[in-house]
Coordinates of C-alpha atoms in Angstrom, one line a residue:
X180 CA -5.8 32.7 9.8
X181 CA -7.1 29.3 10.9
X182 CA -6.2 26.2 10.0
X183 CA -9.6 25.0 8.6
X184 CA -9.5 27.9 5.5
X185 CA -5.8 26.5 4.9
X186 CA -6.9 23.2 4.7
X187 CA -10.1 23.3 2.5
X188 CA -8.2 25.7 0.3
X189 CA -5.7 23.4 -0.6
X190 CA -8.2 20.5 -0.8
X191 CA -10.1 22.9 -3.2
X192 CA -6.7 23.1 -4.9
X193 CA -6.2 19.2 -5.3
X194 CA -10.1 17.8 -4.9
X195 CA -9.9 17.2 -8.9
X196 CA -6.7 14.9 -8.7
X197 CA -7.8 13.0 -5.3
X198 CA -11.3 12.1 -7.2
X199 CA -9.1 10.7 -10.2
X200 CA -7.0 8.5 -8.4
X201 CA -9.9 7.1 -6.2
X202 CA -11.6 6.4 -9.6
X203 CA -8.6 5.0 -10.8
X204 CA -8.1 2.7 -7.9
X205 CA -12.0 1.5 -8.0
X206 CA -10.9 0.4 -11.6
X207 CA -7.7 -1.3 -10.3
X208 CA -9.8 -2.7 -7.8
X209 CA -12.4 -4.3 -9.6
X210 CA -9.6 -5.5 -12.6
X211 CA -8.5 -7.5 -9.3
X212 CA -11.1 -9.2 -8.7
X213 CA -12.4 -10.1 -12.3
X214 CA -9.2 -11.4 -13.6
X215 CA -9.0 -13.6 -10.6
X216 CA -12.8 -14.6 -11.9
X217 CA -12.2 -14.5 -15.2
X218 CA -8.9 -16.7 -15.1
X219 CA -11.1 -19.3 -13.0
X220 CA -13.7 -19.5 -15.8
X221 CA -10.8 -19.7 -18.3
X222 CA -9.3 -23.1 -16.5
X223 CA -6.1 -21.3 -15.2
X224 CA -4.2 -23.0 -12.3
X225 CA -4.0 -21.4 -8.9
X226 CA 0.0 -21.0 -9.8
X227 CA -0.2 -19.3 -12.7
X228 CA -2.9 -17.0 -11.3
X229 CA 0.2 -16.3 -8.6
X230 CA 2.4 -15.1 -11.3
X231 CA 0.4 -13.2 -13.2
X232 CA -0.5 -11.5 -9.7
X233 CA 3.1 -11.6 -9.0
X234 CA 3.2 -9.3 -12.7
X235 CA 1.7 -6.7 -11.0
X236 CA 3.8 -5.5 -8.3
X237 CA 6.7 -6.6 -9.8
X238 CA 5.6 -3.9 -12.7
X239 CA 5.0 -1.6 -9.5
X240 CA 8.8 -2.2 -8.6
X241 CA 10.2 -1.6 -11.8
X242 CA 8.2 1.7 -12.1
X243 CA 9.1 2.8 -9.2
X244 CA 13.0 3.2 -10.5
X245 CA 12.1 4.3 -14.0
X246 CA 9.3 6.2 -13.4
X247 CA 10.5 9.5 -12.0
X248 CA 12.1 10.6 -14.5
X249 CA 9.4 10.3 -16.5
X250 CA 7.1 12.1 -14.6
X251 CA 9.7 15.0 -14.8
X252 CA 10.5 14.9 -18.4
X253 CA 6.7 15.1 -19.3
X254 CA 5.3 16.9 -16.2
X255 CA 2.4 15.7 -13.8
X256 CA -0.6 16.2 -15.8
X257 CA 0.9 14.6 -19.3
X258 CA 2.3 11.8 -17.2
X259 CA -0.8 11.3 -15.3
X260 CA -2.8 11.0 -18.3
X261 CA -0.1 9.1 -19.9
X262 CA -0.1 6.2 -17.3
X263 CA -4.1 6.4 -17.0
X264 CA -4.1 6.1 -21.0
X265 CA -2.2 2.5 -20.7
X266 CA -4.3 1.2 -17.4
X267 CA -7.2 1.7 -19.2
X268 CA -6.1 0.2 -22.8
X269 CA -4.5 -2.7 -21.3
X270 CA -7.8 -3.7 -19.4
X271 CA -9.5 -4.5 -22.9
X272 CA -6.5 -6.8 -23.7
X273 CA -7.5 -9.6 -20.9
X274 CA -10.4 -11.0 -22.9
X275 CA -8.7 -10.6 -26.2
X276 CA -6.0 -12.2 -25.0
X277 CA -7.0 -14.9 -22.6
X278 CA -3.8 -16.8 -21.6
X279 CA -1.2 -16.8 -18.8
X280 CA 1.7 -15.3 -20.5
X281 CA -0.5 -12.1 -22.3
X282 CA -1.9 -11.2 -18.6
X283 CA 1.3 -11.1 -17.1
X284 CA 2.2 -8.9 -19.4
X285 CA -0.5 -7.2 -19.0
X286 CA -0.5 -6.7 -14.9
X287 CA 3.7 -5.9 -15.8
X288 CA 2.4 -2.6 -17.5
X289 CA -0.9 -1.8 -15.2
X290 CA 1.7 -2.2 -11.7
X291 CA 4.3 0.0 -13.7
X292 CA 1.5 2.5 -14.3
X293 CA 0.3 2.8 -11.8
X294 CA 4.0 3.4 -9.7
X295 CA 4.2 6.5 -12.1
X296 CA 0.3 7.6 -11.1
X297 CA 1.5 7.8 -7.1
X298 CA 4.3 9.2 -8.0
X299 CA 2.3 11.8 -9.7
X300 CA -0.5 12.2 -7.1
X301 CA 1.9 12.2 -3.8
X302 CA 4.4 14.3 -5.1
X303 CA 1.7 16.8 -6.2
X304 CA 0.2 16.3 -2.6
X305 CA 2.9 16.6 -1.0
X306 CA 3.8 19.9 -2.6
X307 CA 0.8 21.5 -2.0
X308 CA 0.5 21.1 1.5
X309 CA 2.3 22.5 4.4
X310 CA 4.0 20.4 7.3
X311 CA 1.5 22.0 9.4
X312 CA -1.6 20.1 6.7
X313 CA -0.2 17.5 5.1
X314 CA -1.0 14.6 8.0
X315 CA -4.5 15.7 7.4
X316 CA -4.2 16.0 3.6
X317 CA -2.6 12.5 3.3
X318 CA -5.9 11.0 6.0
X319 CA -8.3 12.5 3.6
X320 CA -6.5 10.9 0.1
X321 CA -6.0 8.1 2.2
X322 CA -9.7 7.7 2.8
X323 CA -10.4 9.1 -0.9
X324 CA -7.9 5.4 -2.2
X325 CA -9.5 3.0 0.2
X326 CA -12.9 4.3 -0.9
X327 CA -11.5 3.4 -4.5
X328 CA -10.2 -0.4 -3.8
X329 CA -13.3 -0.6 -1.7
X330 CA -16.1 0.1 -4.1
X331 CA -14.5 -1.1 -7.5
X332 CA -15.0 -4.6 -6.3
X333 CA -18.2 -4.5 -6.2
X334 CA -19.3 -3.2 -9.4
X335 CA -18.0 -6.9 -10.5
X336 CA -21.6 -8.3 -9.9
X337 CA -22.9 -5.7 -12.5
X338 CA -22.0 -8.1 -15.8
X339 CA -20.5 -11.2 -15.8
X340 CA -16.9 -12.2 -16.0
X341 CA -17.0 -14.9 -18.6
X342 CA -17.2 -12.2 -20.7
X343 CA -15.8 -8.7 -22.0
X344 CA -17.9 -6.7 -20.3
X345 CA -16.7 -6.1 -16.9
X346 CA -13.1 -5.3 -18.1
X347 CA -15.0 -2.6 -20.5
X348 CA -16.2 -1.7 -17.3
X349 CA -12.9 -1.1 -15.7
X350 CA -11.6 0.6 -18.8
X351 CA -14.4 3.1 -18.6
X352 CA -14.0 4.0 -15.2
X353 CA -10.3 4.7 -15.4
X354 CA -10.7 6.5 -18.9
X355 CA -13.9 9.0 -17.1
X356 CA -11.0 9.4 -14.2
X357 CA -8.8 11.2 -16.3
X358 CA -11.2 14.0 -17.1
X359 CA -11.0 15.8 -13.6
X360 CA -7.4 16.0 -13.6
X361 CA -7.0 16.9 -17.2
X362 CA -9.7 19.2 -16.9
X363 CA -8.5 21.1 -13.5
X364 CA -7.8 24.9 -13.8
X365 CA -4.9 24.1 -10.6
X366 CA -1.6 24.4 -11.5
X367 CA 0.7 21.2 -11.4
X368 CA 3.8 21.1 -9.4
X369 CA 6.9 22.6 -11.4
X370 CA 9.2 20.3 -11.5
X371 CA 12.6 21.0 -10.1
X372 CA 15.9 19.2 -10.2
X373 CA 16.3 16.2 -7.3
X374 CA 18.7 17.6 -5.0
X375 CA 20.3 13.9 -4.5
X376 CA 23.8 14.6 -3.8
X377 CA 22.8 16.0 -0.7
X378 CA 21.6 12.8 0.6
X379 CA 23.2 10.0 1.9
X380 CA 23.5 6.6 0.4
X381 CA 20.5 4.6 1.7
X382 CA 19.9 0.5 0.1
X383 CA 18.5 -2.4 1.3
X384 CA 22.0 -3.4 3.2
X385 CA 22.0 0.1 5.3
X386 CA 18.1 0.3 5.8
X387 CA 18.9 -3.7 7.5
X388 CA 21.3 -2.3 10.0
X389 CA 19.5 0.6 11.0
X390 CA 16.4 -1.3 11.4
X391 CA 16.4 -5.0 10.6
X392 CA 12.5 -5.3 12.0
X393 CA 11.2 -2.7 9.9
X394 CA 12.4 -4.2 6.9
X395 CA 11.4 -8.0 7.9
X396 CA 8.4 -7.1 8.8
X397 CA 7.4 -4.8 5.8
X398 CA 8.2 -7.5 3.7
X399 CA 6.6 -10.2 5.6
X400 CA 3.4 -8.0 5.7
X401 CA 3.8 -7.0 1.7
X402 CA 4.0 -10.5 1.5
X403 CA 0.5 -11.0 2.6
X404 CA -1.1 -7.9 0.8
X405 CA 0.2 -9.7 -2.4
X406 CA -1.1 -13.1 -1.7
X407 CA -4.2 -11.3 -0.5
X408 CA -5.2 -8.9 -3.3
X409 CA -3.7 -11.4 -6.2
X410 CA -5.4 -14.8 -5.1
X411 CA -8.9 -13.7 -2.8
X412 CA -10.6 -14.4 -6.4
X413 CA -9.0 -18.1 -6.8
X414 CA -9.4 -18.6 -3.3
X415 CA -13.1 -18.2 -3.5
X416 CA -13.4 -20.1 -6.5
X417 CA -11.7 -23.3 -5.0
X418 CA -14.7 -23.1 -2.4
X419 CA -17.0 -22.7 -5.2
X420 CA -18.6 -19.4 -4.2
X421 CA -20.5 -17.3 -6.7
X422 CA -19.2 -14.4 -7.9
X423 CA -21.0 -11.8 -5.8
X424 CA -19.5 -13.0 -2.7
X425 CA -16.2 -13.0 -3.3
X426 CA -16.3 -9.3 -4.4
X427 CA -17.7 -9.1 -0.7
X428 CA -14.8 -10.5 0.6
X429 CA -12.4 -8.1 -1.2
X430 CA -15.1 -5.2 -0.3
X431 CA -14.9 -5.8 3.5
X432 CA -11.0 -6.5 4.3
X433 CA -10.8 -3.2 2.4
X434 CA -13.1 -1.3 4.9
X435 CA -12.1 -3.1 8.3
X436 CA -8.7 -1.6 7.0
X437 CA -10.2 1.8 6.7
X438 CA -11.6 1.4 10.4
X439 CA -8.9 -0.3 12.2
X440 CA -6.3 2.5 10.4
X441 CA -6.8 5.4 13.0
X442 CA -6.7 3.2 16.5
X443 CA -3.5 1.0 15.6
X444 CA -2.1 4.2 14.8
X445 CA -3.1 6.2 17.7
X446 CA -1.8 2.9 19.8
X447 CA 1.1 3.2 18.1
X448 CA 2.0 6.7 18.6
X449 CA 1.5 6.1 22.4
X450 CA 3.3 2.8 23.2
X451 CA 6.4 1.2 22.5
X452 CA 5.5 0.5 18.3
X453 CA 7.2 -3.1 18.4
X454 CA 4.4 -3.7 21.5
X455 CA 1.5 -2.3 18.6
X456 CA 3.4 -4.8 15.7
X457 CA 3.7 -7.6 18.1
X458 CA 0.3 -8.1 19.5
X459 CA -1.2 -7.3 15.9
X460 CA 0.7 -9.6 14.5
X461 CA -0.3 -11.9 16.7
X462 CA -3.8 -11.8 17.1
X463 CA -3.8 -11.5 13.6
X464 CA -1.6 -14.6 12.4
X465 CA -3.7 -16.4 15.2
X466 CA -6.9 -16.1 13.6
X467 CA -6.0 -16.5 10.3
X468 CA -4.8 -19.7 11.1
X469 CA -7.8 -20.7 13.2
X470 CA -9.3 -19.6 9.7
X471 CA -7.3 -21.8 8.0
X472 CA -8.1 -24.6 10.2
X473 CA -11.5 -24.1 10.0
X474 CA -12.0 -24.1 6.3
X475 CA -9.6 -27.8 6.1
X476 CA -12.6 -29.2 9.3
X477 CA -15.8 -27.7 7.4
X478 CA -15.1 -27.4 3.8
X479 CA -17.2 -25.1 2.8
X480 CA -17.9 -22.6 5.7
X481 CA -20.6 -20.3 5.0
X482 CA -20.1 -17.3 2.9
X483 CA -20.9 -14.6 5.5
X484 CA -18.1 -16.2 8.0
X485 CA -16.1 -15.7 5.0
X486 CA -16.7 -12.3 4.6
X487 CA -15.9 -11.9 8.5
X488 CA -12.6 -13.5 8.1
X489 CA -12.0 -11.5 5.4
X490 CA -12.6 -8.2 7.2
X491 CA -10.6 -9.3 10.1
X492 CA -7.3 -10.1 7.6
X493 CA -8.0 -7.0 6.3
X494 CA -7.7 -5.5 9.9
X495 CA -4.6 -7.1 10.3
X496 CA -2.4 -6.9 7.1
X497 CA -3.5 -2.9 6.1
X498 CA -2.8 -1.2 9.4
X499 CA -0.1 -3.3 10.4
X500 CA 2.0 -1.6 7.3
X501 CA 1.6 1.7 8.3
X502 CA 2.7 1.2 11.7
X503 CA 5.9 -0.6 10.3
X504 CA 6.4 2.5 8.2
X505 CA 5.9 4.6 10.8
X506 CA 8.4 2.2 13.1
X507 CA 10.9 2.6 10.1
X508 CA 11.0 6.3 10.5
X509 CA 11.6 6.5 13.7
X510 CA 14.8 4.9 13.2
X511 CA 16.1 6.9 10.2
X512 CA 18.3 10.1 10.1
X513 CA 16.8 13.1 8.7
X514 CA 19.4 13.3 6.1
X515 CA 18.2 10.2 4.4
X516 CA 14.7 10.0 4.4
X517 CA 14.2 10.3 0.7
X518 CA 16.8 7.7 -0.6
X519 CA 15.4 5.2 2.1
X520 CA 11.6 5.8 0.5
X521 CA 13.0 4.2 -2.2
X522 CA 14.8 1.5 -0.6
X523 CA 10.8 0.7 1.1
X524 CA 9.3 0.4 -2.5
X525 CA 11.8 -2.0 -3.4
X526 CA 11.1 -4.0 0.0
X527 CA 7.5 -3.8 -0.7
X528 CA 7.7 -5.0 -4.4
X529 CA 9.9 -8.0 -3.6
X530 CA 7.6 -8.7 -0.7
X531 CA 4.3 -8.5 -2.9
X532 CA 6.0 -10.0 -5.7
X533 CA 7.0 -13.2 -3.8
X534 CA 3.8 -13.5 -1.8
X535 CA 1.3 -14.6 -4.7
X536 CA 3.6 -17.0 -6.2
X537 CA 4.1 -18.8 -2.6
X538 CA 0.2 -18.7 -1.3
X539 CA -0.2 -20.2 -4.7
X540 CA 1.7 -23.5 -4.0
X541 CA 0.3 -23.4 0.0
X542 CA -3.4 -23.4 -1.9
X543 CA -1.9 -26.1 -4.1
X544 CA -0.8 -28.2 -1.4
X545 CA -3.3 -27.7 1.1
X546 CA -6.3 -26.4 -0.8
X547 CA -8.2 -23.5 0.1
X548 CA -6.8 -23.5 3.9
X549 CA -3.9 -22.8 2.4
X550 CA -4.3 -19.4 1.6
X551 CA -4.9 -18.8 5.0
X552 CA -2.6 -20.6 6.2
X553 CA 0.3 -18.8 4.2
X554 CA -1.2 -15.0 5.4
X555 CA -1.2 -17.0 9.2
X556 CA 2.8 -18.2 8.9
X557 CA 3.9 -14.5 7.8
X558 CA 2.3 -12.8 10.5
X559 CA 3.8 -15.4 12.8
X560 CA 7.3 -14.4 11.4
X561 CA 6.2 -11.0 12.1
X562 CA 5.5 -12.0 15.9
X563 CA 8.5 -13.7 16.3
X564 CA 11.4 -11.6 15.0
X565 CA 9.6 -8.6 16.5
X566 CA 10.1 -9.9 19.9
X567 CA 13.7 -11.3 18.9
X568 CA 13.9 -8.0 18.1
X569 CA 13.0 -6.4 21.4
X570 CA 15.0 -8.4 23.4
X571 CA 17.9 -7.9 21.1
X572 CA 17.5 -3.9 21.3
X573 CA 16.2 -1.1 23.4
X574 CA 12.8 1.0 22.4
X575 CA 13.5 4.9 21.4
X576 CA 13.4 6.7 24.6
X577 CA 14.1 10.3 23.5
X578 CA 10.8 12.2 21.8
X579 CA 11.9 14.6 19.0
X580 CA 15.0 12.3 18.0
X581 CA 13.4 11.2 15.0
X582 CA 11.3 12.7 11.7
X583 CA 7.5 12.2 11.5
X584 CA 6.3 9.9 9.4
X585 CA 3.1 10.6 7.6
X586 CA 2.4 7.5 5.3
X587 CA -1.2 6.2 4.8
X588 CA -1.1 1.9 3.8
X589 CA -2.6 1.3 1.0
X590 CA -1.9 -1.7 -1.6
X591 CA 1.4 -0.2 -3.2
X592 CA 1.6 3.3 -1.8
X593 CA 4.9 4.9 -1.4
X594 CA 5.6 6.5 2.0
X595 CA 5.9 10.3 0.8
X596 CA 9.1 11.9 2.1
X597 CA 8.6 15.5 3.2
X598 CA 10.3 18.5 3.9
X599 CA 11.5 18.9 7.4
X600 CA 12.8 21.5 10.4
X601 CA 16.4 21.9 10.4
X602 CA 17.4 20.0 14.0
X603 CA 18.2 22.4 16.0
X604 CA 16.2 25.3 14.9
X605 CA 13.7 24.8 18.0
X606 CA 16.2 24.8 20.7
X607 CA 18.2 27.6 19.4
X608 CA 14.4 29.5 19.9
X609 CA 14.8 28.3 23.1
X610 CA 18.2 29.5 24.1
X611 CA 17.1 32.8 22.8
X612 CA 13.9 33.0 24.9
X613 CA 15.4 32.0 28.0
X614 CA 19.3 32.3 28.0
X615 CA 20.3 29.0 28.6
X616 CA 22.9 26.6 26.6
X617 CA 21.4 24.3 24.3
X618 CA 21.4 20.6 26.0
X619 CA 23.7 17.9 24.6
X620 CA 22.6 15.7 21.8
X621 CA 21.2 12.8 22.9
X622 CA 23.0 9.4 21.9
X623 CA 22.5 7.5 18.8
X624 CA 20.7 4.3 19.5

């Protein structure tokens, strides 16, 4: 049998829960930008809109420790609906309930949602699919989520944000997403007991010595996403542009993501990674701060060069996470690939977490340029400690040494671990064919 039949049955199998999820995201998307509105038109400061970003994804961290065993106790499609049921409830609460301390309440439960709902949609992915599909599986889905943050945005200019209608907007479009899934006549995942005691011990202090670049970096880069997806709204506002173009702005970083995805990873896969972080990095933290510098000389640039900025961040701080993921693990043992997903998450949320609250004093201090200018300083950390890095320690020189990593970047996705080939197995095949000893293990780097 081909691959192609194996591949469109099981995304036959899972085409209900991918179209959920995107919905869902165009909802999350779209609450982004109109609370950043909304909060404008309500006379919120700049720093309190960085907390109740802040809210979010540090919601997204705490769900990602609490949440599994929910989605075990209650089972995928109860937890999925569950989580769904709360994103779209709490949505109608931000014009009830217009004040600082009720929204970050608010983003608190939508991020912790919504680390239960990719819990629930990669761990269903992941189960359906075969080594063999799941890189392709996890392009389309991750196609399928930036579609989602992509479009939601721009259904912000369909009523405006001064009032309640957009948020009943969002809170329509995530309820209509829980029909396919609840709906689907494919079977859920049966949950089965963790088998953690197998694993080894994995935190923040061992995933620093095995790779101290990955994890500056990730966090550097989470750093921006934060800042980027919590404050684009306020940032736009302090230039005084009307509501339609900011939703642009969110719009097109989203889709020069998308684009720029597949050729910074092929690059990747063919040259030294730290080469791929480095220049991006760098071209990237360069032109956001001649971005920044451009904004303090004009004032008010025009919104199309905005937009263009925008898509070129976008090109900058989306791929740039997968290929640190990717980077990450190449550097892992086999043996610890699941405990270390979680240690990421917990990088990402501190990162993302931190990264609103700080652009928010930059844009304080330094107005609108400052918003640039914080996403330009953490890419030029990036740059910097990825070439300390490179002089302090040799690339990877032996292919095969290390598991694949399929992980797609998206704002807050979890890299999925995966079932994996005993090491070994293929040269053990290989003695057998042709008689010869197996060749020595190649040193630990």
């Amino acid at each position: 049998m081909t691959d192609t039949q194996p591949l469109r049955s099981v995304l036959l199998s899972v085409a209900a829960l991918i179209l959920s999820f995107a919905l869902l995201l165009a909802g999350n998307g779209l609450q982004f930008v109109a609370i950043g509105l909304r909060a404008s038109a309500e006379g919120f400061s700049v720093q309190s809109m960085g907390w109740v970003s802040a809210c979010y994804f540090l919601g997204f961290g705490v769900g990602s420790v609490l949440c599994p065993a929910l989605v075990r106790s209650a089972g995928h499609i109860r937890a999925f609906a569950a989580f769904g049921s709360i994103i779209s409830g709490v949505a109608l609460g931000h014009p009830l309930f217009p004040n600082e301390f009720a929204w970050g309440f608010f983003r608190l439960l939508t991020g912790f949602s919504f680390a239960g709902l990719y819990m629930v949609v990669e761990s269903w992915l992941n189960a359906r699919a075969s080594n063999e599909l799941r890189g392709r599986l996890l392009a389309i889905y991750g196609t399928a989520v930036f579609a989602g943050y992509s479009l939601g945005p721009l259904l912000a200019q369909v009523a405006s944000s001064d009032g309640y209608e957009v948020f009943v907007i969002a809170s329509i479009m995530v309820s209509f997403a829980l029909v396919p899934v609840t709906l689907t006549r494919a079977s859920a995942p049966i949950n089965e007991p963790e088998e953690a005691s197998e694993e080894e011990p994995f935190g923040l202090r061992r995933l620093y010595r095995e790779t101290p670049l990955g994890i500056i970096g990730l966090g550097l880069v989470s750093a921006c996403q934060g800042a980027f997806l919590g404050l684009t709204a306020s940032f736009g506002d302090l230039l005084g542009l009307e509501d339609k173009w900011v939703t642009y702005l969110m719009t097109g970083a989203m889709v020069a993501g998308l684009l720029a995805q597949f050729p910074m990873g092929w690059l990747s896969d063919r040259f030294d990674r730290r080469l791929v972080i480095g220049g991006a990095s760098l071209l990237g933290g360069a032109a956001t701060g001649f971005f920044a510098f451009f904004i303090w000389a004009s004032g008010v640039p025009d919104p199309l060069f905005l937009v263009g900025f925008s898509a070129v961040t976008g090109m900058a701080i989306f791929p740039l996470y997968t290929v640190l993921l990717a980077y990450i693990n190449d550097r892992l043992p086999v043996s610890s690939l699941v405990r270390a997903a979680a240690a990421l998450i917990l990088v990402y949320s501190i990162g993302s977490t931190a990264g609103s609250p700080a652009a928010s004093y930059a844009m304080e201090a330094f107005g609108a340029s400052g918003f640039y200018l914080f996403i330009s300083t953490m890419l030029g950390g990036v740059t910097l400690f990825t070439l300390y890095r490179m002089v302090r320690r040799p690339g990877l020189e032996t292919e095969g040494e290390s598991a694949p990593a399929y992980a797609v970047a998206t704002p807050g996705m979890v890299p999925l671990p995966e079932e994996y080939e005993e090491p070994g197995e293929p040269v053990e095949e290989a003695t057998i064919a042709d008689g010869s000893e197996p060749p020595a293990p190649a040193p630990a780097q």
